[in-house]
XYZ file of C-alpha atoms in Angstrom:
417
model
C 97.874 80.444 -41.000
C 95.290 82.622 -39.137
C 94.858 81.456 -35.686
C 92.377 82.866 -33.018
C 93.611 83.842 -29.525
C 91.572 82.985 -26.551
C 91.045 85.994 -24.307
C 88.790 84.101 -21.880
C 86.944 80.771 -21.344
C 84.552 79.672 -18.855
C 82.433 76.380 -18.391
C 78.826 76.697 -17.167
C 76.662 73.826 -16.021
C 72.730 73.721 -15.938
C 71.638 70.745 -14.080
C 68.608 68.809 -15.166
C 65.638 70.160 -13.577
C 67.305 73.608 -12.796
C 66.354 77.152 -14.565
C 69.799 78.479 -14.001
C 73.316 77.597 -15.016
C 76.272 78.021 -12.595
C 79.931 78.416 -13.069
C 81.181 74.822 -13.141
C 84.462 75.810 -11.281
C 82.209 77.386 -8.696
C 80.105 74.147 -8.563
C 83.104 71.928 -8.251
C 84.390 74.076 -5.047
C 81.031 74.136 -3.565
C 80.755 70.306 -3.666
C 84.567 69.990 -3.016
C 84.609 67.314 -5.778
C 87.087 67.128 -8.630
C 85.916 67.761 -12.190
C 86.823 64.113 -13.316
C 84.512 62.735 -10.558
C 81.581 65.050 -11.360
C 81.688 64.438 -15.030
C 81.646 60.747 -14.607
C 79.050 60.684 -11.758
C 76.111 58.657 -13.125
C 73.641 60.601 -11.136
C 74.538 63.968 -12.390
C 72.694 65.208 -15.451
C 72.589 68.458 -17.324
C 74.023 70.622 -20.053
C 77.662 71.919 -20.182
C 78.369 75.200 -22.089
C 81.607 76.529 -22.874
C 81.690 80.393 -23.205
C 84.675 81.595 -25.068
C 85.589 85.222 -25.849
C 88.415 85.683 -28.590
C 91.032 88.655 -28.735
C 89.128 90.168 -31.771
C 86.156 90.771 -29.901
C 84.117 87.760 -31.069
C 82.554 85.183 -28.723
C 81.346 81.695 -29.062
C 79.242 79.315 -27.054
C 79.360 75.667 -27.335
C 77.181 73.199 -25.393
C 76.842 69.522 -24.746
C 74.427 67.273 -22.882
C 76.550 65.255 -20.159
C 74.831 62.083 -21.352
C 74.958 62.845 -25.097
C 77.237 60.501 -27.080
C 79.860 62.457 -29.175
C 81.177 60.676 -32.129
C 84.974 61.262 -32.280
C 87.217 58.545 -33.813
C 90.307 59.304 -31.762
C 91.687 55.932 -32.549
C 90.424 52.444 -33.632
C 89.028 51.453 -30.317
C 87.779 54.716 -29.074
C 85.375 56.221 -31.554
C 83.226 58.202 -29.269
C 82.610 59.473 -25.849
C 80.046 61.058 -23.589
C 79.375 64.634 -23.584
C 80.912 64.820 -19.991
C 83.961 63.073 -21.212
C 84.090 65.357 -24.194
C 83.920 68.528 -22.232
C 86.714 67.041 -20.034
C 88.979 66.275 -23.062
C 88.978 69.894 -24.212
C 90.852 70.845 -21.259
C 92.890 67.664 -20.839
C 93.987 67.992 -24.493
C 94.989 71.478 -23.894
C 97.244 70.695 -21.064
C 99.018 67.683 -23.071
C 99.236 70.029 -26.169
C 100.890 72.947 -24.211
C 103.488 70.553 -22.393
C 104.548 68.877 -25.703
C 104.902 72.237 -27.304
C 106.675 73.862 -24.595
C 108.424 70.672 -23.012
C 107.494 72.088 -19.510
C 105.068 71.079 -16.950
C 101.748 73.036 -17.357
C 101.521 73.894 -13.597
C 105.121 74.567 -12.449
C 106.711 75.498 -15.709
C 109.553 72.955 -14.927
C 111.469 71.164 -17.709
C 109.804 67.825 -17.964
C 112.825 65.482 -17.415
C 113.775 63.163 -20.462
C 110.298 64.398 -21.970
C 108.670 61.585 -20.032
C 105.268 61.965 -18.451
C 102.833 59.767 -16.487
C 99.619 59.707 -17.922
C 97.450 56.559 -16.917
C 96.497 55.319 -13.517
C 98.862 52.848 -11.797
C 102.292 53.734 -13.243
C 102.142 53.383 -17.031
C 104.866 55.895 -18.329
C 104.398 57.508 -21.843
C 106.811 59.554 -23.812
C 105.313 62.948 -24.677
C 105.461 62.061 -28.324
C 103.561 59.032 -27.931
C 101.147 60.902 -25.824
C 100.779 63.528 -28.566
C 100.360 60.831 -31.082
C 97.472 59.203 -29.105
C 95.774 62.659 -29.289
C 96.077 63.482 -33.031
C 96.414 59.832 -34.297
C 93.266 60.146 -36.695
C 93.158 63.880 -36.742
C 93.209 65.438 -40.396
C 94.125 68.912 -39.294
C 96.627 68.872 -36.379
C 100.256 67.708 -37.148
C 103.274 67.778 -34.963
C 104.770 70.329 -37.231
C 102.014 72.826 -36.952
C 101.787 72.406 -33.155
C 105.414 72.947 -32.741
C 104.770 76.383 -34.563
C 102.139 77.145 -32.067
C 99.196 76.361 -33.874
C 96.480 73.951 -32.696
C 92.995 73.062 -34.179
C 90.511 72.221 -31.240
C 88.083 69.623 -32.393
C 85.458 70.858 -29.831
C 85.726 74.688 -30.678
C 86.405 73.840 -34.333
C 88.941 76.790 -34.371
C 92.645 77.172 -35.021
C 94.093 78.492 -31.717
C 97.246 80.341 -31.111
C 98.880 78.191 -28.508
C 101.394 80.832 -27.094
C 98.866 83.472 -26.756
C 96.018 81.456 -25.386
C 97.793 79.476 -22.785
C 97.428 82.074 -19.907
C 93.642 82.406 -20.549
C 93.209 78.677 -20.133
C 95.526 78.310 -17.054
C 92.623 78.629 -14.458
C 90.391 76.131 -16.027
C 93.535 73.568 -16.632
C 94.666 74.034 -13.034
C 91.132 73.392 -11.552
C 90.279 70.389 -13.828
C 93.616 68.580 -14.035
C 95.245 69.481 -10.637
C 92.197 70.006 -8.418
C 93.316 73.446 -7.316
C 90.847 74.720 -4.702
C 89.641 71.264 -3.757
C 90.086 70.389 -0.069
C 91.711 67.032 -0.333
C 90.728 65.792 3.187
C 91.761 62.034 3.380
C 88.884 59.707 3.045
C 88.147 56.292 4.668
C 87.036 53.480 2.571
C 84.408 51.792 4.360
C 83.263 49.213 1.550
C 84.311 48.512 -2.194
C 81.653 46.632 -4.441
C 82.812 45.734 -7.876
C 80.262 44.522 -10.568
C 80.488 43.553 -14.150
C 77.938 44.303 -16.750
C 78.079 42.001 -19.780
C 77.713 44.077 -22.799
C 75.939 41.323 -24.922
C 73.288 40.165 -22.483
C 72.999 43.179 -20.266
C 73.221 41.042 -17.129
C 74.756 42.751 -14.035
C 76.527 40.525 -11.341
C 79.397 40.831 -8.978
C 82.991 40.735 -10.476
C 83.629 37.898 -8.161
C 80.791 35.926 -9.433
C 81.788 36.646 -12.906
C 85.324 35.444 -12.192
C 84.039 32.295 -10.653
C 81.663 31.319 -13.448
C 84.320 32.184 -16.404
C 84.935 29.261 -18.473
C 88.079 29.243 -20.629
C 87.929 29.127 -24.487
C 87.426 25.492 -25.512
C 90.697 25.660 -27.523
C 92.877 26.792 -24.618
C 95.044 24.456 -22.767
C 95.344 25.016 -19.066
C 98.972 24.367 -19.191
C 99.595 26.814 -22.007
C 101.844 29.563 -20.682
C 99.529 32.121 -22.343
C 96.754 31.178 -19.679
C 97.055 33.229 -16.649
C 94.813 34.414 -13.739
C 93.845 37.653 -15.794
C 92.420 35.393 -18.727
C 88.992 36.478 -17.962
C 89.964 40.272 -18.540
C 92.109 39.276 -21.703
C 89.144 37.140 -23.358
C 87.798 39.296 -26.112
C 84.747 37.257 -26.403
C 83.409 38.637 -23.247
C 82.779 42.379 -23.380
C 81.416 44.589 -20.702
C 82.202 47.156 -18.163
C 83.767 46.945 -14.572
C 82.103 49.363 -12.106
C 83.597 50.151 -8.802
C 81.088 51.420 -6.175
C 83.180 52.936 -3.139
C 81.483 53.801 -0.023
C 83.351 56.262 2.201
C 83.070 57.003 5.879
C 80.311 59.647 6.360
C 78.160 57.912 3.421
C 79.774 59.544 0.396
C 79.618 57.097 -2.557
C 82.146 57.124 -5.596
C 81.764 55.316 -8.828
C 84.455 54.365 -11.244
C 83.910 52.419 -14.400
C 86.098 51.142 -17.163
C 85.931 48.617 -20.131
C 86.816 45.124 -19.133
C 89.278 44.891 -21.987
C 91.264 47.847 -20.739
C 94.627 46.184 -19.908
C 97.899 47.911 -19.016
C 100.308 47.257 -21.743
C 103.531 47.284 -19.632
C 102.462 44.248 -17.523
C 99.409 43.190 -19.231
C 97.581 43.414 -16.003
C 93.882 44.359 -15.656
C 93.239 47.564 -13.780
C 91.974 45.844 -10.538
C 94.995 43.701 -10.361
C 96.908 47.011 -10.474
C 94.737 48.412 -7.641
C 95.458 45.308 -5.332
C 99.271 45.314 -6.516
C 99.624 49.028 -5.242
C 97.779 48.248 -1.995
C 99.626 45.075 -1.505
C 103.010 47.109 -1.528
C 101.344 49.943 0.438
C 100.141 47.767 3.269
C 103.402 46.034 3.633
C 105.384 49.118 3.609
C 103.254 51.108 5.888
C 101.891 48.471 8.271
C 104.920 46.149 8.113
C 102.616 43.213 7.588
C 102.159 40.618 4.942
C 99.164 41.087 2.609
C 96.528 40.111 3.004
C 97.189 37.819 6.215
C 98.424 40.569 8.469
C 101.508 38.568 9.552
C 104.342 40.863 10.940
C 107.007 41.210 8.703
C 110.389 40.248 10.219
C 114.231 40.437 9.972
C 116.153 37.245 9.697
C 119.880 36.534 10.292
C 120.195 34.126 7.370
C 118.247 32.365 4.727
C 118.389 29.340 6.837
C 116.449 31.293 9.619
C 114.039 32.617 7.131
C 113.033 29.268 5.624
C 112.752 27.613 8.906
C 110.102 30.208 10.067
C 108.278 30.511 6.869
C 107.815 26.914 5.936
C 105.465 24.267 7.482
C 107.128 21.416 9.625
C 106.400 19.056 6.773
C 107.753 21.407 4.141
C 110.923 22.162 6.331
C 111.607 18.564 6.938
C 111.314 18.082 3.122
C 113.718 20.783 2.464
C 116.373 19.722 4.843
C 116.492 16.278 3.419
C 116.309 17.358 -0.257
C 119.473 16.676 -2.373
C 118.466 19.292 -4.799
C 121.155 21.944 -5.327
C 118.603 24.857 -5.353
C 117.185 23.550 -1.917
C 120.834 23.207 -0.605
C 121.641 26.710 -1.634
C 118.784 28.111 0.392
C 119.939 26.174 3.365
C 123.490 27.631 3.261
C 122.455 31.008 2.233
C 124.106 33.246 5.026
C 122.670 36.480 3.759
C 120.317 38.491 6.016
C 116.715 38.562 4.918
C 114.917 42.011 5.907
C 111.232 41.608 4.937
C 110.434 45.117 6.212
C 113.364 46.896 4.259
C 112.383 44.759 1.184
C 108.665 46.028 1.308
C 109.939 49.601 1.608
C 112.037 49.055 -1.434
C 109.360 47.383 -3.479
C 106.830 50.337 -2.607
C 109.457 52.941 -3.826
C 110.249 51.005 -7.030
C 106.722 50.900 -7.848
C 106.289 54.669 -8.018
C 109.701 55.064 -9.688
C 110.505 58.886 -10.175
C 107.596 60.012 -7.995
C 108.453 57.805 -5.062
C 109.446 60.794 -2.819
C 106.072 62.360 -3.094
C 104.373 59.119 -2.232
C 106.666 58.509 0.721
C 105.968 62.075 2.090
C 102.098 61.534 1.860
C 102.482 58.342 3.514
C 104.434 59.999 6.498
C 101.399 61.840 6.867
C 99.026 58.740 6.778
C 97.486 59.120 3.400
C 97.816 57.859 -0.089
C 96.492 59.346 -3.460
C 94.890 56.376 -5.188
C 95.140 56.796 -8.856
C 92.174 54.745 -9.656
C 89.851 56.469 -7.411
C 91.763 59.936 -7.650
C 91.132 60.452 -4.049
C 93.415 61.128 -0.915
C 92.682 58.022 1.071
C 93.403 57.547 4.715
C 95.472 54.240 4.546
C 95.294 52.664 7.904
C 91.613 52.913 8.313
C 90.891 51.840 4.688
C 93.017 48.578 4.894
C 90.063 46.436 6.121
C 87.841 47.470 3.041
C 90.620 46.766 0.349
C 91.670 43.329 2.105
C 87.781 42.201 2.255
C 87.656 42.903 -1.642
C 90.880 41.154 -2.274
C 89.815 38.181 -0.403
C 86.511 38.181 -2.206
C 88.119 38.274 -5.519
C 90.797 35.787 -4.664
C 88.137 33.105 -3.280
C 86.250 33.522 -6.583
C 89.426 32.781 -8.755
C 90.147 29.733 -6.244
C 86.826 28.148 -6.822
C 87.326 28.630 -10.700
C 90.712 27.082 -10.769
C 89.345 24.151 -8.518
C 86.610 23.650 -11.005
C 89.002 23.574 -13.873
C 91.190 21.190 -12.352
C 88.434 18.572 -11.794
C 87.088 19.227 -15.331
C 90.652 19.289 -17.174
C 92.909 17.739 -14.698
C 95.628 19.367 -12.529
C 97.130 22.511 -14.044
C 100.740 22.998 -13.925
C 101.683 24.223 -10.376
C 104.081 26.912 -11.692
C 101.656 28.269 -13.969
C 98.899 28.045 -11.427
C 100.772 30.199 -8.953
């Protein structure tokens, strides 16, 4: 098979209303903003152009409007993407393909341990084989066998490319796009987070809290059914639309992050915003040593008896000490120490699994790289904004559950919690 060798590749961007195109990497560095953020920014419009020169002396130019819809049946639920996402995918695909072909991290060259690689925000881990399959699932040209031999057909360039001889030429682009090299990652303080839901059917836009509060369960769904959970709004396929985060940082910079409502994480079947809160809960409790969201200081107790006496209300404590239930008696006679602070730190480490040390080191310097926002966040000064959003969402869900109890009767308490 004859495959072409990329000698150089550059991405240029001509913003709408401008007469000149600029090198997109220079544009990124000037704005000090990641490629992913810029390509998904609603207020940025214009034309992207890849300028490619091959080893045989020929050249190629491929352009896409950032707002253009590109038909590409990557899999059954993703049949296309915007021009900006399409431009991003040329670089991101190359990173994954090279890592699968070589078995090494693109940036460091280190062997990827056990061929595992984190690919999705908030901790879902995918095997590299699964990741490659997700890229070439509906691809009529690329196969694992051909890629292993060093041949890859790029669907944006429409050319067969020699992987080993082209990787170095793509290196600068991949490092800047995927690893944000050259971007000054100054921790940002979140001042406010607003989350809205846009209904695909009606076009109506409302706060996510309002959508959650107004949500009505399917008529054939029993509230006591174990399939019913607090994330049912996200799982209900009869309601389609997008969830949009508008994050205002100290200094006035605003970031937008948008995803499909039905985008659920398969490991825990949790919605993206639930993962956002789950991470910040563990982060808050490990860093601030306080309970999320109440702010109650975490404590160390000599025994289970001391723990329950401190935690329960006087009425609940009186009920516990007079209970004949074996489980309650076990709690009263539990002599093991209860260290809430140590448990919070262990939970934080478990959440990040193999990358825990990196996150702990960041936390020692007072910042956290949030995977949804893809930003370094100053943790201590951002807690109030995250907690305010959590309380808003929680209150909406509480009101919905209260309404359901009035309409359908009291829901099973274990299921409710």
